[in-house]
Tab-separated table of C-alpha atoms and ligand atoms in Angstrom:
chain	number	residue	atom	x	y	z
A	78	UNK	CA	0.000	0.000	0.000
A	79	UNK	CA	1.616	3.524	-0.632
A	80	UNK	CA	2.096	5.479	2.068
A	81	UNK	CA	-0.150	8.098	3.217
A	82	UNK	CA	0.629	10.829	5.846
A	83	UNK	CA	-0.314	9.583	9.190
A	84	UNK	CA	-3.043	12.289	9.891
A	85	UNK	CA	-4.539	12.542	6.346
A	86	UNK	CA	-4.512	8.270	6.414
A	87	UNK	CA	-8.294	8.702	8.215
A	88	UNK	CA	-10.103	11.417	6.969
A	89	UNK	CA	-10.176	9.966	3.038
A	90	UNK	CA	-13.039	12.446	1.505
A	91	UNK	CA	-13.421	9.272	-0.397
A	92	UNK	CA	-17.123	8.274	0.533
A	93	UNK	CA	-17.901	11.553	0.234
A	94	UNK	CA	-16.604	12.386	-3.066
A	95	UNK	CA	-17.819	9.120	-4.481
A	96	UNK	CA	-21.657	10.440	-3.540
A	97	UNK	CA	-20.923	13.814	-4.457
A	98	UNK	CA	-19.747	12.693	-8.310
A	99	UNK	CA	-22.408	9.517	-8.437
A	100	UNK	CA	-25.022	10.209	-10.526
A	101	UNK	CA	-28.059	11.158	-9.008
A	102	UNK	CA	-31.087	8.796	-9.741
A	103	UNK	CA	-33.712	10.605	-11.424
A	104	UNK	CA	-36.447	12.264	-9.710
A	105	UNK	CA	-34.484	12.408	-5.933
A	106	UNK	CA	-36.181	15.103	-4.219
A	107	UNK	CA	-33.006	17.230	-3.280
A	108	UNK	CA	-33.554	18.197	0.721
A	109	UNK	CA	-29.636	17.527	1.670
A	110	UNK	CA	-28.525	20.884	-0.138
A	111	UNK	CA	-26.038	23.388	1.660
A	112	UNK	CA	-26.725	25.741	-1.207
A	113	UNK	CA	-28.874	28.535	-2.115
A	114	UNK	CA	-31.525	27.607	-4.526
A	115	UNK	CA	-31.628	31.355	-5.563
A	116	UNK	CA	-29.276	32.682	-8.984
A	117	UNK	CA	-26.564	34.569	-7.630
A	118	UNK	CA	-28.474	38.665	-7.872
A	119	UNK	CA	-28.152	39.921	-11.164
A	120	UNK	CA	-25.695	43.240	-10.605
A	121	UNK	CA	-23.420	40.821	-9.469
A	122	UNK	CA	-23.252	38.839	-12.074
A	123	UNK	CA	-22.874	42.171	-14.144
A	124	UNK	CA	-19.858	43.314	-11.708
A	125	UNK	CA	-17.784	40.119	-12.767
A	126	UNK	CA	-18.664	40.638	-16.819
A	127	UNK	CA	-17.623	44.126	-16.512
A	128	UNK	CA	-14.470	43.505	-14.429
A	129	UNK	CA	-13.852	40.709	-17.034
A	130	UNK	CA	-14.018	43.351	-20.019
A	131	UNK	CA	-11.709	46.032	-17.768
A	132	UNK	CA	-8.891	43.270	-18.128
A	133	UNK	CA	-8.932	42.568	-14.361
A	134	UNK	CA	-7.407	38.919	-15.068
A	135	UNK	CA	-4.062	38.745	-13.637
A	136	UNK	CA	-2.506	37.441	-10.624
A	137	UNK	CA	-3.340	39.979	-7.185
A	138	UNK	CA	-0.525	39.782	-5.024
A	139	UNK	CA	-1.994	40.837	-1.882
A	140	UNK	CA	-4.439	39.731	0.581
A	141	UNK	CA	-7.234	40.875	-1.710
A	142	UNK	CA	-8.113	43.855	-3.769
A	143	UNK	CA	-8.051	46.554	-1.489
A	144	UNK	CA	-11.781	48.223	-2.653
A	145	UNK	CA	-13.366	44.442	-1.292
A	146	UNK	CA	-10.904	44.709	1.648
A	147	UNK	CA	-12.519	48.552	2.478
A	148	UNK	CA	-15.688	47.430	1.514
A	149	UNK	CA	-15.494	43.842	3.974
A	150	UNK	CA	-14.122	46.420	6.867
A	151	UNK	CA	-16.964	49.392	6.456
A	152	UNK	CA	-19.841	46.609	6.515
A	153	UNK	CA	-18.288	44.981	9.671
A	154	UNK	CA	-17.719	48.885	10.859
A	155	UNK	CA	-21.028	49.251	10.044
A	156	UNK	CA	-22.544	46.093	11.926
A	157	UNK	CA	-20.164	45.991	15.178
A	158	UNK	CA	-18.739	49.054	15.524
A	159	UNK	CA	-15.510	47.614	15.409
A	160	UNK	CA	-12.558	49.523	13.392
A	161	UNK	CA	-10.754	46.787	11.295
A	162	UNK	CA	-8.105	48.106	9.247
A	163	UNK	CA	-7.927	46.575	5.571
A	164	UNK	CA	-4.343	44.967	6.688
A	165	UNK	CA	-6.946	42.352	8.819
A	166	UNK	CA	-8.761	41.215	6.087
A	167	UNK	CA	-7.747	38.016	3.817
A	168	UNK	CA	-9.668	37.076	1.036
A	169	UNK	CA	-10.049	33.251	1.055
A	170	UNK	CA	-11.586	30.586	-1.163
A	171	UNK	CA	-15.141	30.617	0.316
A	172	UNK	CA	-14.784	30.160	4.167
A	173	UNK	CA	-13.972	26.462	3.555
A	174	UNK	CA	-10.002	27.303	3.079
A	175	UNK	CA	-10.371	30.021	5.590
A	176	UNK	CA	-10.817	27.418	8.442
A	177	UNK	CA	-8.379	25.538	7.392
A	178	UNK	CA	-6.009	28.460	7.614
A	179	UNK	CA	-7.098	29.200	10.670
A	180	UNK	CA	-6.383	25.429	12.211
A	181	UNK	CA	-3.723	24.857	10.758
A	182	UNK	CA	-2.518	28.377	11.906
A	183	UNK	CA	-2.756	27.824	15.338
A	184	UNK	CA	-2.716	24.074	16.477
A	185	UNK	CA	0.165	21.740	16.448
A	186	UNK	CA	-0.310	17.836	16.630
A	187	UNK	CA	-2.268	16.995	19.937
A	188	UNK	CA	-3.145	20.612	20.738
A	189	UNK	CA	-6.936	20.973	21.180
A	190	UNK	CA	-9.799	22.613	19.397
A	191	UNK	CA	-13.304	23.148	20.899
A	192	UNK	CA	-16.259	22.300	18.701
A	193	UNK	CA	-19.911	21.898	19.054
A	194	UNK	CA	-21.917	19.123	18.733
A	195	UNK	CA	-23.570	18.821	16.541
A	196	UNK	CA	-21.828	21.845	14.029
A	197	UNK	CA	-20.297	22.109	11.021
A	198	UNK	CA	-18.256	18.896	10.007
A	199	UNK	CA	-15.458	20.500	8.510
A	200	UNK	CA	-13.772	21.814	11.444
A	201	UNK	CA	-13.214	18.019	13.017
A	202	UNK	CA	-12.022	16.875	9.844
A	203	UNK	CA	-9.684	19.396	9.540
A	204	UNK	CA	-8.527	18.908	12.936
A	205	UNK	CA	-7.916	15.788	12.275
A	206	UNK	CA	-6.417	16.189	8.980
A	207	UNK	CA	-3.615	18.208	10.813
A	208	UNK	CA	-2.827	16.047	14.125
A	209	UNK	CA	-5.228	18.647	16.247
A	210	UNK	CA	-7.458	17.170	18.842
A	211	UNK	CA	-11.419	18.310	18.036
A	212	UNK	CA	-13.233	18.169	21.166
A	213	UNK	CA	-16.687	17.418	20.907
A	214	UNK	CA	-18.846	20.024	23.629
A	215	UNK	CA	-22.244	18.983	23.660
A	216	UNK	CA	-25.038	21.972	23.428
A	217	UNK	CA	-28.146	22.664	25.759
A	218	UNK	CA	-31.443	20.811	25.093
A	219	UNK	CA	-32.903	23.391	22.844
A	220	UNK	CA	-29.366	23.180	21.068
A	221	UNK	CA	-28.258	26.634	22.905
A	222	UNK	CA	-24.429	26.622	24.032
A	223	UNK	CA	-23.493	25.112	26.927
A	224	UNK	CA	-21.161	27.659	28.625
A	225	UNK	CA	-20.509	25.126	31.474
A	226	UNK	CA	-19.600	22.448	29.357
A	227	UNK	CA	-17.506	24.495	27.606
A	228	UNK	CA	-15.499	25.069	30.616
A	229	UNK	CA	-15.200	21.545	31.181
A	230	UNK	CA	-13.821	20.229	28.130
A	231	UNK	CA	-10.814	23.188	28.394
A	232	UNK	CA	-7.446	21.569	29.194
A	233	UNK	CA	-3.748	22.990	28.959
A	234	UNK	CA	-3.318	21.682	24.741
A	235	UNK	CA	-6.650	23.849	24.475
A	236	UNK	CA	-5.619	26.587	21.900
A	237	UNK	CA	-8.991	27.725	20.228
A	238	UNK	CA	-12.638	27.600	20.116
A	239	UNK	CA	-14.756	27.157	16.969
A	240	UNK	CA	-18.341	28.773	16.926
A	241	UNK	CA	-20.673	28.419	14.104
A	242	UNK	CA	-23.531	30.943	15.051
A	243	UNK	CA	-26.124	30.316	13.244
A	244	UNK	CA	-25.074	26.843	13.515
A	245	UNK	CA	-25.179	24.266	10.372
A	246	UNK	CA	-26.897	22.086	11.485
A	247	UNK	CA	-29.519	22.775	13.986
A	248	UNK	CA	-30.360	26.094	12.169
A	249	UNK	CA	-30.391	27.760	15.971
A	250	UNK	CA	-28.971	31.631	16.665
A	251	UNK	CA	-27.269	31.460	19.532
A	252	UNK	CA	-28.167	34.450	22.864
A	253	UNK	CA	-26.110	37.632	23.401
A	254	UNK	CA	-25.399	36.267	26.955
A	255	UNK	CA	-24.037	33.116	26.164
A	256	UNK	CA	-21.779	34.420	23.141
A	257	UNK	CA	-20.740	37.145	25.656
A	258	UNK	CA	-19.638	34.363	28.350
A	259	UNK	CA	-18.433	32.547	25.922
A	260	UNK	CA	-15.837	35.512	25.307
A	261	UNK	CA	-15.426	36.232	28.692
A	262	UNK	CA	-13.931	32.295	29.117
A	263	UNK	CA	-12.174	32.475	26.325
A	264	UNK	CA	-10.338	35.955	27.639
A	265	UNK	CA	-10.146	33.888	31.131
A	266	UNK	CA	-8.715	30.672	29.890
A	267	UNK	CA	-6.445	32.980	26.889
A	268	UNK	CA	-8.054	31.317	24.146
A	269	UNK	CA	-8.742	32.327	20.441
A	270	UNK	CA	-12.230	32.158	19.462
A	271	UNK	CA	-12.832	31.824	15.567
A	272	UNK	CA	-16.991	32.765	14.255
A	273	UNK	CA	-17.561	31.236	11.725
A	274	UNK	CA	-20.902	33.439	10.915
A	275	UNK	CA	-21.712	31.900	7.519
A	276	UNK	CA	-25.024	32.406	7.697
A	277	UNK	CA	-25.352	35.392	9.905
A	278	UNK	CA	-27.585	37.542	7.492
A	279	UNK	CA	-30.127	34.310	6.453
A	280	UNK	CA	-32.314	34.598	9.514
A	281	UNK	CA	-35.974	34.037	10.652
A	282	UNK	CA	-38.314	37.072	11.707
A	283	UNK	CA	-37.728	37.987	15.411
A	284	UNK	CA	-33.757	36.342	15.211
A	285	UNK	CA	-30.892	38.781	15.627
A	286	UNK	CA	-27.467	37.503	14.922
A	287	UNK	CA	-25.096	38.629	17.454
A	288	UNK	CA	-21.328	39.149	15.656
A	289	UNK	CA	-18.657	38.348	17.547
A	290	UNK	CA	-16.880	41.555	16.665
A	291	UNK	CA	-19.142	43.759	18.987
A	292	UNK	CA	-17.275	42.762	21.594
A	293	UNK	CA	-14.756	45.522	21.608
A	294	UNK	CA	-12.625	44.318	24.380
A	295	UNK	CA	-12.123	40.889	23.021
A	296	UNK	CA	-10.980	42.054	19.249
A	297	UNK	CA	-7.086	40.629	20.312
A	298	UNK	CA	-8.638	37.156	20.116
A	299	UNK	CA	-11.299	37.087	17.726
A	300	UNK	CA	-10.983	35.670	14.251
A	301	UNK	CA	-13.909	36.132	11.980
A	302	UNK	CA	-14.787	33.737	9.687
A	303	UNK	CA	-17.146	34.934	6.559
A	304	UNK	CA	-18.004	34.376	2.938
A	305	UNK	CA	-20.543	35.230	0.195
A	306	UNK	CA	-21.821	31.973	-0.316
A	307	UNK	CA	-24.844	32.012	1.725
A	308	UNK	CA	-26.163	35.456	2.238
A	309	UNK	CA	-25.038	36.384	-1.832
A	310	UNK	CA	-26.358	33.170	-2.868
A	311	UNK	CA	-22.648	32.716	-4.657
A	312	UNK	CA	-21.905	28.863	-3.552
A	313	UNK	CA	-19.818	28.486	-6.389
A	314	UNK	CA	-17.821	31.591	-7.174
A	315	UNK	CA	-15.385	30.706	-3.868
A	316	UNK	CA	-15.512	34.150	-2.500
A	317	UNK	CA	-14.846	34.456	1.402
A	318	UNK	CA	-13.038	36.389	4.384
A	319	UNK	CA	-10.811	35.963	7.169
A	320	UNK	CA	-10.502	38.826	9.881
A	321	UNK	CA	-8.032	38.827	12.641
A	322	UNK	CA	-6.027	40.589	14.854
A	323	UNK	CA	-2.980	42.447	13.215
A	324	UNK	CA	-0.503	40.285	14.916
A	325	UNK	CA	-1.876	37.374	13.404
A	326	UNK	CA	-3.413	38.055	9.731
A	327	UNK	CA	-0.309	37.252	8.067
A	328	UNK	CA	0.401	33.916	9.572
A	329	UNK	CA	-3.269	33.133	8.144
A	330	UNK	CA	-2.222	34.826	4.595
A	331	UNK	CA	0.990	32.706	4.829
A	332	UNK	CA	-0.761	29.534	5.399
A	333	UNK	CA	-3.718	30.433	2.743
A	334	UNK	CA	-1.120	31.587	0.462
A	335	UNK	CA	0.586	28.057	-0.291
A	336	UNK	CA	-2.671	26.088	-0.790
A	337	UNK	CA	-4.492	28.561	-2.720
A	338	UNK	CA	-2.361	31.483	-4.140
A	339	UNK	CA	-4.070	34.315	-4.437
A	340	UNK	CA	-7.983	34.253	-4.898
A	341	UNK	CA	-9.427	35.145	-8.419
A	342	UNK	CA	-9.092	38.818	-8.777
A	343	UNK	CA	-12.447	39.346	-10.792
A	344	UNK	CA	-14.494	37.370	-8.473
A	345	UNK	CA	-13.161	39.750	-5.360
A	346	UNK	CA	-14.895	42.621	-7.866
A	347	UNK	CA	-17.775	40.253	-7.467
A	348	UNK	CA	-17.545	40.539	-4.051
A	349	UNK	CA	-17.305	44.531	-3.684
A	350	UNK	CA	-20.763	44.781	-6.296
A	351	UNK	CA	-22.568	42.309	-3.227
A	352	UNK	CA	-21.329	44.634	-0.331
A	353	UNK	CA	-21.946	47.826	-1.810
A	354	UNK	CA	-24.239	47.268	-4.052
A	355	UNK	CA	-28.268	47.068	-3.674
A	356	UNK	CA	-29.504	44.545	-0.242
A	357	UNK	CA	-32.686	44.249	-0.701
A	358	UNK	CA	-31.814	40.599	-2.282
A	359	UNK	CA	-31.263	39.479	1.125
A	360	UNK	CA	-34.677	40.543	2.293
A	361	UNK	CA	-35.941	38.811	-0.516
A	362	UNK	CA	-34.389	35.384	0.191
A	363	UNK	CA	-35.764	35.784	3.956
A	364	UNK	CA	-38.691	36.607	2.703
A	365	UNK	CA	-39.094	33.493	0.906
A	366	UNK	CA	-36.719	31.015	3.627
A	367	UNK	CA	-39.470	32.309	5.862
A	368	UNK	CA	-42.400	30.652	3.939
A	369	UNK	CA	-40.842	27.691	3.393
A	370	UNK	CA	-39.446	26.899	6.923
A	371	UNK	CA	-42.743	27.523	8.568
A	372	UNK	CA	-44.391	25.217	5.716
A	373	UNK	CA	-41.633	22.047	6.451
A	374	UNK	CA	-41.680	22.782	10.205
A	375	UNK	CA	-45.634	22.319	10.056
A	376	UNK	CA	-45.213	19.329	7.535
A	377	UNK	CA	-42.531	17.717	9.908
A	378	UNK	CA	-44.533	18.265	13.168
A	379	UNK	CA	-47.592	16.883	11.920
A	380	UNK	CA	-45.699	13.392	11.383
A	381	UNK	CA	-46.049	10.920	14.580
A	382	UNK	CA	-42.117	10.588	15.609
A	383	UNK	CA	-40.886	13.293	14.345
A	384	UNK	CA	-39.269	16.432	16.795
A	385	UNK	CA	-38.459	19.403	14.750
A	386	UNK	CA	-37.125	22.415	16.131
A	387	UNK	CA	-38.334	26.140	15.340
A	388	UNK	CA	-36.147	27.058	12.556
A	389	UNK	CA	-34.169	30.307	13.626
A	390	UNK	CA	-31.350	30.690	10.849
A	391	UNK	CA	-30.042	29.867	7.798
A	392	UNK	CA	-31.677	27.353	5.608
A	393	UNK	CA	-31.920	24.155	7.868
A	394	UNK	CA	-34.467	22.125	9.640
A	395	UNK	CA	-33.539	20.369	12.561
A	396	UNK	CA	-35.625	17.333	13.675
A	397	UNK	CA	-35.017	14.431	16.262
A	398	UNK	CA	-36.687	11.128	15.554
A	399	UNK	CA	-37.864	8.560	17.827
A	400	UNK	CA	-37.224	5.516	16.118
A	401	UNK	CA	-34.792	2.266	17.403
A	402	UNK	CA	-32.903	3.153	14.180
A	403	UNK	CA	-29.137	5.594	13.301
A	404	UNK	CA	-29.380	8.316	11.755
A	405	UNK	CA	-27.414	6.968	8.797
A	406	UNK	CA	-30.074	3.865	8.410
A	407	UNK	CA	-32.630	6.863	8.252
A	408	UNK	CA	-31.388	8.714	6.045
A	409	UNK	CA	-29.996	5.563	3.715
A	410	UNK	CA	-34.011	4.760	3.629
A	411	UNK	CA	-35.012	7.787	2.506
A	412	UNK	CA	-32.179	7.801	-0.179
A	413	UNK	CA	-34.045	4.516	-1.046
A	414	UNK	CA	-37.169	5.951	-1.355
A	415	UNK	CA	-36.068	8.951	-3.703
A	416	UNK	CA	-35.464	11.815	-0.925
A	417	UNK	CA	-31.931	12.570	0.254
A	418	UNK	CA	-31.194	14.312	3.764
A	419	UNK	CA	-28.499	14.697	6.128
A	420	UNK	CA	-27.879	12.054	8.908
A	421	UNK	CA	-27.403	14.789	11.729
A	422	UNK	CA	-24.681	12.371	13.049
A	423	UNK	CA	-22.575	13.991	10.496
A	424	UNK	CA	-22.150	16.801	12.594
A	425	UNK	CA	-21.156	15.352	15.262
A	426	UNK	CA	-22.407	12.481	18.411
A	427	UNK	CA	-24.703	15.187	19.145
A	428	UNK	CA	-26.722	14.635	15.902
A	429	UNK	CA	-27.511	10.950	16.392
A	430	UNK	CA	-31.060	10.174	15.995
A	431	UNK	CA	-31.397	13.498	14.176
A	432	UNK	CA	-31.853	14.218	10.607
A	433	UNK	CA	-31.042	17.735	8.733
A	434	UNK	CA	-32.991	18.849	6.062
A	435	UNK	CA	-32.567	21.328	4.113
A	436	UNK	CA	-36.012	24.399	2.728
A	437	UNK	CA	-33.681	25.604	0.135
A	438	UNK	CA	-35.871	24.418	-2.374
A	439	UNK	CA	-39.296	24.997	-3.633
A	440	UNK	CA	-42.353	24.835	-2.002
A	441	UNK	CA	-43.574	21.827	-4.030
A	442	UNK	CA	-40.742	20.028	-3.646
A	443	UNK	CA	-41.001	20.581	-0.067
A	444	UNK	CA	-44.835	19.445	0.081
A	445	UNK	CA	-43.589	16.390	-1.933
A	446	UNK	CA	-40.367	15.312	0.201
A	447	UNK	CA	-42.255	15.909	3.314
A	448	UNK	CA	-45.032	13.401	2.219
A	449	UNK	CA	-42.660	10.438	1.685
A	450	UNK	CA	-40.445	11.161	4.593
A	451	UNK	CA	-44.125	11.063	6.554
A	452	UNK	CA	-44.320	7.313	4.717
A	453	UNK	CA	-40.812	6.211	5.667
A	454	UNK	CA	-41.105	6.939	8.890
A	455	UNK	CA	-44.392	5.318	9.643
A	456	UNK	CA	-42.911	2.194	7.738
A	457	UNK	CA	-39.688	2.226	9.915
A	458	UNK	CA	-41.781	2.689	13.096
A	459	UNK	CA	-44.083	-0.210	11.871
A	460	UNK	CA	-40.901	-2.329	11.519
A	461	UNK	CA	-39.668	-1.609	14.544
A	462	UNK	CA	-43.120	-2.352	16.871
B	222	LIG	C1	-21.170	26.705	8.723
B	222	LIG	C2	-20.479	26.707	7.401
B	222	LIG	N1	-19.295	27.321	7.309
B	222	LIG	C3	-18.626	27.350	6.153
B	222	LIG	C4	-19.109	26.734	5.030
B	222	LIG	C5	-18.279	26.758	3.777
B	222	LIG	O1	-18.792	27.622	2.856
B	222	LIG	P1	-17.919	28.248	1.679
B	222	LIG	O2	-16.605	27.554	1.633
B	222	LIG	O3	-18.727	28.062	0.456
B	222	LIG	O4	-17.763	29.686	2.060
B	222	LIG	C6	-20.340	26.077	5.069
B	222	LIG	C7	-20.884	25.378	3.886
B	222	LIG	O5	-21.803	24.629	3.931
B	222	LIG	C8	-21.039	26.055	6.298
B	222	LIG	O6	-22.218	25.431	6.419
């Protein structure tokens, strides 16, 4: 067998990437999506053909070009308060390379990294992937943090804590008060704390998303993590942001650098057209996120078994299951059955007996997927009596 290096040898993306280029059968009702179902807004797509025309093809040497790096600070300036200079701000491919800059920045083999469970499954992986320790903090009931736990799970190879707020994949906004204890533990215990806010502006009527950058007094340890994907509906243009303190930014550049090289100057123009240009896009996609979470959460709670919780942000519903049967045999059935979701114990221990499905998609195809998931579970729960 060749030899593989011994922290990459277990995190193969193999089963992943074999499902991700498998054909899809025909007719599978799509509810597993981590993407927009919305075009990317039209003047942005008009800001990359015109940048295209202007010649703005060639290599950028810097962090970014510095009109997206003004434009990223003034919207943050805007939302926190918070002065970042330009100097903070590194352009990454989508947020995905971001975190891995960031991990990879600051954790050696065996040092630890705090994540919630159930969040994003990147952040483990990458952990892994780099000799880094994730450890797994479990949330509250009603999937709020757990600022005790936190505590806990802190040793001396603790170097950083990873938020996702709102979290993929429970779809919760986490409270002011825990976010600002959070930060107060992390300042206690001299931690970095990296946001990944990915999804900070997709959020249900009555949420507020609370950026970690209003905290004024913890800016020496806060990394924020951010990216067009989600809000901009621009999945596949690879557009995202680092932030950090100034005594750290170029470690992440450094890192980003040699995996990436620089990001693809016209799609930073992209990026300055979304920031400055026109929000009321946004708005719109809440607008229509709103109508279809409160249709699947009423679909979902009307079927016997099934636990969903409220939908607060992004584009996720949450949703235990009482059945004798893993998330992955759940979610393998449904495949059968023509409906793909996500086994929540992707995300982490946390997510067992949990499944994650996704409203980014229309309403009929919501009605549709909701009615066989009703029939597979009522046929598993038959089964299992
Ligand atoms: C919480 C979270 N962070 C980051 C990402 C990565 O997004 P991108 O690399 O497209 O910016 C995702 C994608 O699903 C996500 O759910």
């Amino acid at each position: 067998m060749r030899h593989i290096a011994k922290y990459v040898i277990d995190t193969s993306g193999g089963e992943r990437a074999k499902f991700m280029t498998a054909k899809t059968p025909a007719g599978l009702i799509r509810l597993d999506s981590g993407s927009p179902s919305f075009a990317t807004p039209p003047h942005i797509v008009e800001a990359v053909k015109k940048a295209i025309d202007e010649g703005h093809t060639g290599y950028i040497l810097e962090k970014g070009v510095m009109p997206l790096l003004e434009a990223i600070c003034e919207s943050i300036a805007a939302e926190t308060g918070a002065t970042i200079a330009p100097s903070q701000v590194l352009i990454t491919n989508g947020s995905s390379s971001g975190i891995y800059a960031v991990m990879s920045c600051f954790l050696d083999p065996g040092d630890e990294v705090i994540v919630f469970n159930p969040s994003y499954s990147l952040y483990p992986h990458v952990a892994r992937q780099i000799g880094a320790v994730p450890v797994a903090v479990s949330h509250k009931p009603d999937y709020q943090l757990d600022i005790e736990a936190v505590r806990r799970a802190i040793t001396p190879r603790t170097r950083l804590v990873m938020l996702n707020n709102p979290n993929n994949p429970t779809g919760v906004v986490y409270k002011e008060e825990d976010i600002s204890a959070l930060l107060d533990l992390c300042a206690e215990k001299d931690l970095l704390l990296a946001s990944d806010e990915a999804y900070c502006k997709l959020m249900q009527p009555g949420q507020v998303h609370v950026p970690v950058l209003k905290y004024h007094r913890h800016l020496d340890r806060l990394i924020l993590l951010g990216t067009f994907s989600k809000s901009y509906a621009m999945t596949g243009w690879r557009l995202g942001y680092v932030v950090a303190p100034p005594d750290l930014i170029d470690y992440l550049y450094g890192i980003h650098r040699s995996i990436n090289g620089p990001i693809c100057n016209f799609v930073q123009r992209a990026g300055i057209a979304a920031l400055r240009g026109p929000q009321d896009c946004i708005a719109e996609f809440n607008k229509i996120y709103k109508t279809r979470a409160s249709l699947m959460h009423r679909l979902a709670s009307a079927i016997p078994g099934l636990y969903p919780a409220q939908p607060q942000g992004a584009f996720y519903l949450w949703t235990r299951f009482d059945l004798p049967q893993s998330a992955r045999e759940v979610k393998a059935r449904l495949f059968e059955r023509g409906v793909a979701v996500r086994s929540g114990s992707e995300y982490g221990t946390g997510g067992e007996k949990h499944l994650r499905i996704s409203y980014s998609v229309s309403e009929e195809t919501i009605e549709k997927g909701m009615t066989v998931i009703a029939d597979v579970i009522r046929d598993l729960a038959k089964e299992a009596a």
